[in-house]
Amino acid sequence: ENVLTQSPATLSLSPGERATLSCRASQSVFTSLAWYQQKPGQAPRLLIYDASNRAAGVPARFSGSGSGTDFTLTISSLEPEDFAVYYCQQRSNWRVTFGPGTKVDIK
Amino acid sequence: QVQLQESGPGLVKPSETLSLTCSVSGYSISSGFYWGWIRQPPGKGLEWIGNIFHSGSTYYNPSLKSRVTISVDTSKNHFSLRLSSVTAADTAVYYCAKVGRDDGGIDYFDYWGQGTLVTVSS
């Protein structure tokens, strides 16, 4: 099983600050990595797919990078609505796994 | 706009079978894409359960495979989940979702249902 780890577990920042979230895979997933945002009581929302492609309707302040085993989600300037939990997801060996999540909360 | 809606009992007894249905609107399942189930225990992370194509082709999470059956009914434009021999550890919000790319069974999910909480308790 390809295990995903996310760091930090919690990121405390202020609106307007830059957020950098990390996702690391135990085996290479090439660029088969997606990022989701989840707010309390809501379903996850796709932000990034194939490591760096923004999904439809996702603001440009969200960007993804990386390949192989190390990936980054960057939020260039946090808006009030960006405080949420972020999950990465990989597909390899005919299965899907999610990371444990990073909570971005208000400092 | 694709919309998905989960339905089914919110309470299931231990050792029984959990059954949920995902109704799809705005897109015909027969036209393509894989469709999946994901769950999230209260306060915890996401766990993929499995995906299905309109032909009935499936992919399952190996850790759940012995207890899971996903099926599709194209005439009703819905797909279903059955999870047998449930325990309290199966208590979770269950989501159905659409796979984002029509060239394989395992990929990211671009449309999600709102989720339904299923509690396993006697």
XYZ file of C-alpha atoms in Angstrom:
229
model
C 0.000 0.000 0.000
C 1.239 3.440 -0.922
C 0.966 5.469 2.282
C 0.540 9.227 2.184
C 1.749 11.444 5.021
C 0.818 15.105 5.338
C 2.577 17.837 7.251
C 2.038 19.753 9.311
C -1.031 18.268 10.949
C -2.207 21.773 11.790
C -1.168 25.075 10.280
C -2.155 28.234 12.150
C -2.047 31.317 9.960
C -3.702 34.688 9.520
C -5.738 35.849 6.534
C -3.443 37.172 3.837
C -0.576 34.859 4.767
C 0.874 32.178 2.514
C 0.100 28.532 3.320
C 2.392 25.699 2.294
C 1.104 22.165 2.804
C 3.148 19.040 2.204
C 2.165 15.541 1.095
C 4.673 12.711 0.869
C 4.083 9.264 -0.657
C 5.891 6.127 0.465
C 6.324 5.104 -3.192
C 6.421 7.185 -6.344
C 3.044 8.167 -7.751
C 4.621 10.182 -10.600
C 2.104 13.052 -10.872
C -1.020 11.066 -9.947
C -1.858 13.197 -6.947
C -4.905 15.285 -6.128
C -5.741 17.788 -3.400
C -9.136 18.351 -1.777
C -10.518 20.964 0.586
C -13.103 19.971 3.189
C -15.073 22.304 5.416
C -17.073 21.094 8.447
C -20.245 19.287 7.470
C -19.394 19.369 3.770
C -18.119 16.907 1.222
C -14.550 17.249 0.002
C -14.041 19.618 -2.930
C -11.475 18.855 -5.636
C -8.840 21.585 -5.891
C -5.894 20.127 -7.802
C -5.448 17.010 -9.942
C -2.375 15.522 -11.619
C -0.278 17.341 -9.011
C -0.550 20.796 -10.554
C -3.790 21.230 -12.523
C -6.452 23.387 -10.927
C -9.958 21.982 -11.082
C -12.735 24.007 -12.670
C -13.696 27.072 -10.669
C -10.772 26.891 -8.245
C -9.196 30.294 -7.568
C -5.700 30.973 -8.873
C -4.360 31.457 -5.340
C -4.346 27.645 -5.067
C -1.420 25.931 -6.748
C 0.066 22.462 -6.640
C 3.546 21.212 -7.399
C 5.720 18.143 -7.118
C 6.238 14.721 -8.613
C 7.385 11.303 -7.513
C 6.994 11.230 -3.732
C 6.956 14.882 -2.641
C 4.119 17.283 -3.296
C 3.099 20.750 -2.158
C -0.164 22.654 -2.083
C 0.310 26.397 -1.824
C -2.322 28.972 -1.027
C -0.687 32.260 -1.948
C -2.784 34.531 0.251
C -5.320 33.023 2.619
C -8.896 34.180 2.327
C -11.344 33.688 5.244
C -13.078 30.869 3.335
C -9.811 28.918 2.944
C -9.649 27.829 6.581
C -10.458 24.140 6.295
C -8.921 20.671 6.198
C -6.903 19.694 3.128
C -6.378 16.112 1.968
C -4.083 14.708 -0.668
C -5.054 11.586 -2.619
C -3.039 9.253 -4.806
C -3.868 6.497 -7.248
C -1.461 3.660 -7.822
C -1.508 -0.117 -8.000
C -5.224 0.034 -8.766
C -6.180 1.598 -5.486
C -6.849 5.012 -4.035
C -5.484 6.272 -0.744
C -5.868 9.581 1.057
C -3.508 11.372 3.361
C -4.529 12.080 6.973
C -5.162 15.755 6.271
C -3.773 19.148 7.252
C -6.013 21.529 9.140
C -5.487 25.191 8.299
C -6.899 27.256 11.100
C -7.000 30.917 12.013
C -4.132 32.155 14.144
C -24.193 19.900 -13.698
C -23.654 16.461 -12.247
C -25.344 15.875 -8.895
C -25.117 12.860 -6.624
C -27.352 11.985 -3.689
C -26.834 9.179 -1.197
C -29.772 7.436 0.437
C -30.302 4.563 2.832
C -30.778 3.674 6.481
C -28.953 5.837 8.982
C -28.776 3.060 11.577
C -27.591 -0.499 11.049
C -27.204 -3.241 13.657
C -23.868 -4.949 14.214
C -23.305 -8.032 12.016
C -25.933 -6.877 9.539
C -25.441 -5.465 6.026
C -25.209 -1.765 5.272
C -26.935 -0.800 2.030
C -26.758 2.603 0.359
C -27.747 3.951 -3.028
C -26.323 6.892 -4.931
C -28.708 8.568 -7.359
C -27.077 10.504 -10.163
C -28.685 13.423 -11.987
C -27.387 15.633 -14.761
C -25.448 12.809 -16.369
C -26.238 9.326 -17.596
C -24.128 6.676 -15.894
C -24.322 4.677 -19.139
C -22.379 7.410 -20.947
C -19.148 6.681 -19.126
C -16.881 7.388 -16.159
C -16.371 5.303 -13.079
C -18.351 6.058 -9.921
C -17.146 5.502 -6.405
C -17.804 5.239 -2.688
C -15.668 6.881 -0.013
C -16.283 6.966 3.734
C -15.184 9.122 6.653
C -15.532 8.074 10.300
C -16.560 10.950 12.561
C -13.626 13.281 13.132
C -11.287 11.181 10.991
C -9.917 11.033 7.462
C -11.193 9.675 4.163
C -11.142 6.014 3.142
C -11.798 4.823 -0.405
C -14.190 1.860 -0.639
C -14.418 1.119 -4.344
C -15.412 2.190 -7.859
C -17.740 0.842 -10.532
C -18.294 1.336 -14.284
C -21.676 1.070 -16.015
C -20.600 -2.316 -17.382
C -20.264 -3.574 -13.827
C -16.469 -3.541 -13.775
C -15.270 -2.793 -10.246
C -12.223 -1.896 -8.212
C -12.265 -2.416 -4.452
C -10.115 -1.385 -1.533
C -8.286 -4.616 -0.629
C -8.862 -3.963 3.070
C -12.649 -4.040 2.567
C -12.967 -6.268 -0.472
C -14.194 -9.364 1.372
C -17.217 -7.448 2.707
C -18.032 -4.999 -0.102
C -20.247 -5.254 -3.155
C -20.817 -2.282 -5.448
C -23.449 -2.621 -8.159
C -24.994 -0.387 -10.806
C -28.498 0.002 -12.232
C -28.293 2.047 -15.408
C -32.074 2.016 -15.879
C -32.432 3.948 -12.630
C -29.191 5.883 -13.117
C -27.906 4.887 -9.738
C -25.261 2.705 -8.138
C -25.249 0.980 -4.797
C -23.026 -0.128 -1.940
C -23.433 -3.159 0.265
C -21.105 -3.715 3.210
C -21.647 -6.919 5.132
C -20.918 -7.946 8.721
C -20.688 -4.368 9.949
C -19.227 -3.346 13.294
C -18.987 -0.044 15.137
C -15.800 0.634 13.165
C -17.964 0.996 10.041
C -19.766 4.004 11.514
C -19.002 6.833 9.116
C -20.286 9.406 6.683
C -20.525 7.603 3.360
C -19.972 9.627 0.196
C -20.579 8.709 -3.407
C -18.540 10.458 -6.067
C -17.761 10.592 -9.772
C -14.292 9.770 -11.070
C -12.897 12.759 -12.895
C -11.407 11.138 -15.980
C -12.995 8.723 -18.402
C -9.898 6.700 -19.211
C -9.528 4.430 -16.230
C -11.174 3.133 -13.125
C -8.926 4.681 -10.509
C -8.454 8.434 -10.434
C -9.395 11.607 -8.618
C -13.031 12.440 -7.796
C -14.523 15.634 -9.217
C -18.149 15.516 -8.069
C -19.301 14.348 -4.642
C -22.614 13.728 -2.932
C -23.330 15.519 0.323
C -22.736 12.347 2.307
C -24.915 10.304 4.626
C -24.097 9.276 8.181
C -24.492 5.594 8.918
C -24.254 4.529 12.533
C -23.679 0.916 13.484
C -25.294 0.240 16.821
C -27.696 -2.186 18.449
